[in-house]
Short mmCIF file of C-alpha atoms and ligand atoms in Angstrom, two decimals:
data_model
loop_
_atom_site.label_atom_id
_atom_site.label_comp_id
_atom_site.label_asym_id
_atom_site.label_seq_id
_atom_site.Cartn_x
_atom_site.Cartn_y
_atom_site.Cartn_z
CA UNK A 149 -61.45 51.35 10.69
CA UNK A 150 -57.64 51.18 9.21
CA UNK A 151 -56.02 47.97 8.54
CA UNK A 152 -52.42 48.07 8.92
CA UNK A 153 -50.32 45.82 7.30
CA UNK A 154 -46.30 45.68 7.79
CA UNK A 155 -45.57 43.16 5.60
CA UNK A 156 -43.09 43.77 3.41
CA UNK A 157 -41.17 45.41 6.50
CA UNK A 158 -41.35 49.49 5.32
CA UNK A 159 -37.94 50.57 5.11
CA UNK A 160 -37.29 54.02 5.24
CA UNK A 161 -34.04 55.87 3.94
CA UNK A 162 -33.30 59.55 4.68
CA UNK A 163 -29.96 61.41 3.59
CA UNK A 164 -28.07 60.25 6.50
CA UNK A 165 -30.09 57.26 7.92
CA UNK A 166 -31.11 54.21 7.18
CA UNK A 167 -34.65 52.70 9.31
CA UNK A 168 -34.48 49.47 8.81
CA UNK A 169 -36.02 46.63 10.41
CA UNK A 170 -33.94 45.00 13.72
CA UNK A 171 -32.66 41.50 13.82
CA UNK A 172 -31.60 39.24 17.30
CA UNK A 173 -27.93 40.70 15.97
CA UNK A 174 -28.91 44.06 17.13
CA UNK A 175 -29.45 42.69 20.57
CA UNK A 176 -25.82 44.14 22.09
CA UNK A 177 -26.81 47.72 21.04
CA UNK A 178 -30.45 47.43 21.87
CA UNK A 179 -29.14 46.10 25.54
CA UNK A 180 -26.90 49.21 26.08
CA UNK A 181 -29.75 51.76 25.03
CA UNK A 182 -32.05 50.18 27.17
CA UNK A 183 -29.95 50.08 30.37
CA UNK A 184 -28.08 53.29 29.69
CA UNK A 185 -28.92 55.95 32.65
CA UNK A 186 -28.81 58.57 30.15
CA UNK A 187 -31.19 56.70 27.65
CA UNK A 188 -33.31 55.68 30.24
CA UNK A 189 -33.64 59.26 32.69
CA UNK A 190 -37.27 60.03 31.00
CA UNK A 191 -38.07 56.47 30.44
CA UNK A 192 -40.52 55.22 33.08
CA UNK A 193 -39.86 51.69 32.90
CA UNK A 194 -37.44 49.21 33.92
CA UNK A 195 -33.80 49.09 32.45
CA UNK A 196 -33.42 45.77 30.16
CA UNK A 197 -30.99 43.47 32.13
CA UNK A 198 -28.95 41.46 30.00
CA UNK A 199 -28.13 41.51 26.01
CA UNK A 200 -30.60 38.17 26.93
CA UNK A 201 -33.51 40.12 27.17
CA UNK A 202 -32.73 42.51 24.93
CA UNK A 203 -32.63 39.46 22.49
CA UNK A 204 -36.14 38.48 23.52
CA UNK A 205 -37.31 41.74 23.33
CA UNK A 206 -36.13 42.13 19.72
CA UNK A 207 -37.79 38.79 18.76
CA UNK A 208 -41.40 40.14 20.78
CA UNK A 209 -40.94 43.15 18.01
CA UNK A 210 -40.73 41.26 15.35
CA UNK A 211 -43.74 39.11 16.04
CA UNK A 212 -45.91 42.53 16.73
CA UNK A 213 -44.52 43.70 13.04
CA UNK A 214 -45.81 40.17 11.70
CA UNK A 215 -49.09 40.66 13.30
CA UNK A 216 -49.09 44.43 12.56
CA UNK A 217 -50.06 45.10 16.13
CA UNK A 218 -46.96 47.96 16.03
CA UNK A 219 -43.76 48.35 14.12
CA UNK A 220 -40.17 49.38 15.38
CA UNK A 221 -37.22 50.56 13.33
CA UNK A 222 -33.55 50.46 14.13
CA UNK A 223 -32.10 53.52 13.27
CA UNK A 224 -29.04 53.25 11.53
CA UNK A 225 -26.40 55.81 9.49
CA UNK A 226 -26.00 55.13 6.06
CA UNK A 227 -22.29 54.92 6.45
CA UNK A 228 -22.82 51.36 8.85
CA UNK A 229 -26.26 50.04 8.35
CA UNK A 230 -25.17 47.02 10.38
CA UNK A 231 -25.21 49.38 13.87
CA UNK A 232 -27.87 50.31 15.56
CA UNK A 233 -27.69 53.99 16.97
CA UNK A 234 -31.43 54.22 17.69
CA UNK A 235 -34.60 53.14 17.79
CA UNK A 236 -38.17 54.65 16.51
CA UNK A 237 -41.52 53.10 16.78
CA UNK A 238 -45.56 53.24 16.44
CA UNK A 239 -47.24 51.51 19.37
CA UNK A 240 -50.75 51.67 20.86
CA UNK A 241 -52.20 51.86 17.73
CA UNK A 242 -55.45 53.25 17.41
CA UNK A 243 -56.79 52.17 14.54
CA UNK A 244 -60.32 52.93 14.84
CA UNK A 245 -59.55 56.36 15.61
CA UNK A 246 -56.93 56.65 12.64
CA UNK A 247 -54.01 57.47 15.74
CA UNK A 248 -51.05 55.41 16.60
CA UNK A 249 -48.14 56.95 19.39
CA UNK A 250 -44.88 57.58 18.50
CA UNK A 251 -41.60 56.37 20.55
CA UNK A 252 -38.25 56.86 19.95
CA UNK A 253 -34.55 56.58 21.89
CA UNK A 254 -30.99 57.66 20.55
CA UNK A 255 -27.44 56.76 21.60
CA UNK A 256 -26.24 59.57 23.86
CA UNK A 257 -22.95 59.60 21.25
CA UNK A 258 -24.99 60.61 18.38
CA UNK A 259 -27.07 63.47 20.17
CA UNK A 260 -27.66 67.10 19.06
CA UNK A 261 -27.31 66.19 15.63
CA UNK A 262 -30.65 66.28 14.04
CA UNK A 263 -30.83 62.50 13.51
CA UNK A 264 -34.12 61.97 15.77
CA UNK A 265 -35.28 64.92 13.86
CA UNK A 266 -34.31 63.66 10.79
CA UNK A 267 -35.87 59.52 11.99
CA UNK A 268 -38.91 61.32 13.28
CA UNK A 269 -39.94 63.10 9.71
CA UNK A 270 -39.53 60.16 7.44
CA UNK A 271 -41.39 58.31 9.99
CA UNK A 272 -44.10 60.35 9.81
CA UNK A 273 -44.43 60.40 6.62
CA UNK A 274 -44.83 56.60 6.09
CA UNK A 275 -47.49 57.04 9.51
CA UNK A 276 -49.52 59.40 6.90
CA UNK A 277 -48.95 58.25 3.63
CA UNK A 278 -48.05 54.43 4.04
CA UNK A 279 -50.35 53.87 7.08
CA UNK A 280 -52.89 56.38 6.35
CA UNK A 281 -52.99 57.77 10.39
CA UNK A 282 -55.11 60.86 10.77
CA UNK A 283 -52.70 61.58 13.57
CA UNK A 284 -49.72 60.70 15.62
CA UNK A 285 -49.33 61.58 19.74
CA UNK A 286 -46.58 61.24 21.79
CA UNK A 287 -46.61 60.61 25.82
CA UNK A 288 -42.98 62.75 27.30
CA UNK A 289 -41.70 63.92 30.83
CA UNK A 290 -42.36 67.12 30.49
CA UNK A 291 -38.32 67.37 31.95
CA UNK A 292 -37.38 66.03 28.94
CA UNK A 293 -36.81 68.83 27.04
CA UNK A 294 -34.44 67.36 24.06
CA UNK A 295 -37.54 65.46 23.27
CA UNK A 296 -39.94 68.06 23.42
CA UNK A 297 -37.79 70.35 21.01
CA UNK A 298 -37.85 67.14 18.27
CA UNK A 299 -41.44 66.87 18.44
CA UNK A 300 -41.73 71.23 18.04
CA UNK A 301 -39.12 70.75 15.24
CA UNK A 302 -41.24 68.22 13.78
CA UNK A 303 -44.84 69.96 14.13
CA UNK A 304 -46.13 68.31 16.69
CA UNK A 305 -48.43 70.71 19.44
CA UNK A 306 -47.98 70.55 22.68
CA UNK A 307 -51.94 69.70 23.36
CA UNK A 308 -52.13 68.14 27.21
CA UNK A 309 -50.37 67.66 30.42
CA UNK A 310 -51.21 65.34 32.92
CA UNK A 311 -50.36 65.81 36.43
CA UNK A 312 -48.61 63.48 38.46
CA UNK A 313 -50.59 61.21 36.63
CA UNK A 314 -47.11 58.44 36.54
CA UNK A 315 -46.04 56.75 39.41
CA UNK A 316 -42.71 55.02 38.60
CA UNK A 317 -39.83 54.12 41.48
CA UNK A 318 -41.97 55.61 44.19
CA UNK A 319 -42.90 59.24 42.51
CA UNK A 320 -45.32 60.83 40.88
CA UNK A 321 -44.42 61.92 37.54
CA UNK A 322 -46.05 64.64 35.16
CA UNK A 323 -46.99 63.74 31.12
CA UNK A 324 -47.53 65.98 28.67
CA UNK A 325 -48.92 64.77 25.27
CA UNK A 326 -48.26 66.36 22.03
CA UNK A 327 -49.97 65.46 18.64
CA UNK A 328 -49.88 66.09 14.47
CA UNK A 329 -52.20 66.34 12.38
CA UNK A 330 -52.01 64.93 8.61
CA UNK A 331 -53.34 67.98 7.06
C1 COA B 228 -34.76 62.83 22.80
C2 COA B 228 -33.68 62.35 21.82
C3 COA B 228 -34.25 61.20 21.00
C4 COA B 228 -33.30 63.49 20.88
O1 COA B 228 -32.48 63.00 19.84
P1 COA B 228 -31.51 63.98 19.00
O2 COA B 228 -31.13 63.31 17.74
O3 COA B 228 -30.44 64.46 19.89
O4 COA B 228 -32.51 65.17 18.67
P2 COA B 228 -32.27 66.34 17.63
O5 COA B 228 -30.80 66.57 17.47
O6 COA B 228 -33.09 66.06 16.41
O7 COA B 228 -32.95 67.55 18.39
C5 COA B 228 -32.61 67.85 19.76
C6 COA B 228 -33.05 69.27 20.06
O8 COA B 228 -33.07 69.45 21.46
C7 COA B 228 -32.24 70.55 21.79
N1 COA B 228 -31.71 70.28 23.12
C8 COA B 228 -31.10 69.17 23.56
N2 COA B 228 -30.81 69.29 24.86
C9 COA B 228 -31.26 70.51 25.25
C10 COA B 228 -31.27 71.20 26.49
N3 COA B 228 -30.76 70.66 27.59
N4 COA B 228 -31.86 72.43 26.52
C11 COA B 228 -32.39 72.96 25.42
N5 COA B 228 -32.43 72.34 24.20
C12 COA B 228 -31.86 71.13 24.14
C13 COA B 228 -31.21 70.58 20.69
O9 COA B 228 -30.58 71.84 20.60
C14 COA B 228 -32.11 70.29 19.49
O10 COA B 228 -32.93 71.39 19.15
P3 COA B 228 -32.58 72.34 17.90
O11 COA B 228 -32.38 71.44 16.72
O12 COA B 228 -33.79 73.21 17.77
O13 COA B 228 -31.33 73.07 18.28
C15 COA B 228 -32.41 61.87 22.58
O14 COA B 228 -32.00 62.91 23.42
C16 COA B 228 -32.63 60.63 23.41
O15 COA B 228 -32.55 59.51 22.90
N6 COA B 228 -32.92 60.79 24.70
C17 COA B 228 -33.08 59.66 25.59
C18 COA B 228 -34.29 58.83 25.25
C19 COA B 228 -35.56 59.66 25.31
O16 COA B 228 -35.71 60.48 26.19
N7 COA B 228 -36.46 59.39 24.35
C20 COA B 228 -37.72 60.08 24.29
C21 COA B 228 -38.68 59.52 25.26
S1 COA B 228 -40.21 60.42 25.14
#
């Protein structure tokens, strides 16, 4: 079974980016993603209320990185390090089966540019190499299609789809679940 260990926080830099880990003073940015309509259209959970709860949310993060339970990075251009334009993140971790799921959001101003492209590849490289995953999946709306096209541009497969298996503000929603392999 894997151990994972987050401590030192990984940082990650890319040519343009900068993942670094998120502090309470990212709370304003983190509120807008999470209660932006565009953000949130795939998203099947509830929009984040106040730069408040954004704040708490921030600080739940952080105590998941201490406890290596899952790790989020605030994605930032090198240019302004201090603003958050995104976020990217391993949750249910698997790590008896070597597996953790990707999740990742983007400020609509910075889209079609390659930068969750760009997020998504250094991340998985520290899933393989610095965490030592055998694989990586990732749960989308299969409407989504800006997020399906990352994970194809990334290498992820397109291995499963759920029907109707979501039920979220009163519908039924499809999934479909793509994975990687570290071969
Ligand atoms: C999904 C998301 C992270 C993509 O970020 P991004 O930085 O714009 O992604 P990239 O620029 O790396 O790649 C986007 C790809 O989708 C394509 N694309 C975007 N909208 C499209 C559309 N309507 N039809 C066809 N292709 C589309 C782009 O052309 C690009 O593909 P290409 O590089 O092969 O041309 C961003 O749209 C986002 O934050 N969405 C809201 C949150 C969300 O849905 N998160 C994922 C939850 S599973």
């Amino acid at each position: 079974m894997l151990e994972f260990n987050f401590t030192p926080f990984p940082e990650l830099k890319t040519e343009r980016l900068v993942l670094r880990r998120m502090t309470t003073a990212d709370a304003g940015q983190m509120f807008f993603l999470r209660s932006d309509d565009r953000v949130m259209k795939y998203i099947g959970r509830e929009k984040t209320k106040s730069v408040e709860e954004a704040e708490d949310f921030i600080r739940k993060i952080n105590v998941f990185i201490e406890t290596n339970e899952s790790i989020m990075w605030a994605i930032a251009l090198n240019s302004d390090p201090a603003m958050l334009i995104g976020t990217i993140c391993f949750w249910r971790l698997q790590p008896e089966n070597f597996r953790a799921e990707v999740g990742y959001v983007l400020h609509p101003g910075y889209w079609n540019r390659g930068i969750m492209k760009e997020s998504l590849l250094a991340v998985i490289k520290y899933g393989f190499e610095g965490m030592s995953l055998h694989s990586i999946e990732a749960h989308i709306n299969p409407e989504n299609i800006a997020s399906g096209k990352v994970l194809e541009n990334t290498g992820f497969v397109r291995e499963a789809y759920f029907k109707e298996n979501c039920y979220f503000h009163g519908a039924f929603r499809d999934t479909a679940i793509y994975s990687l392999l570290n071969k």
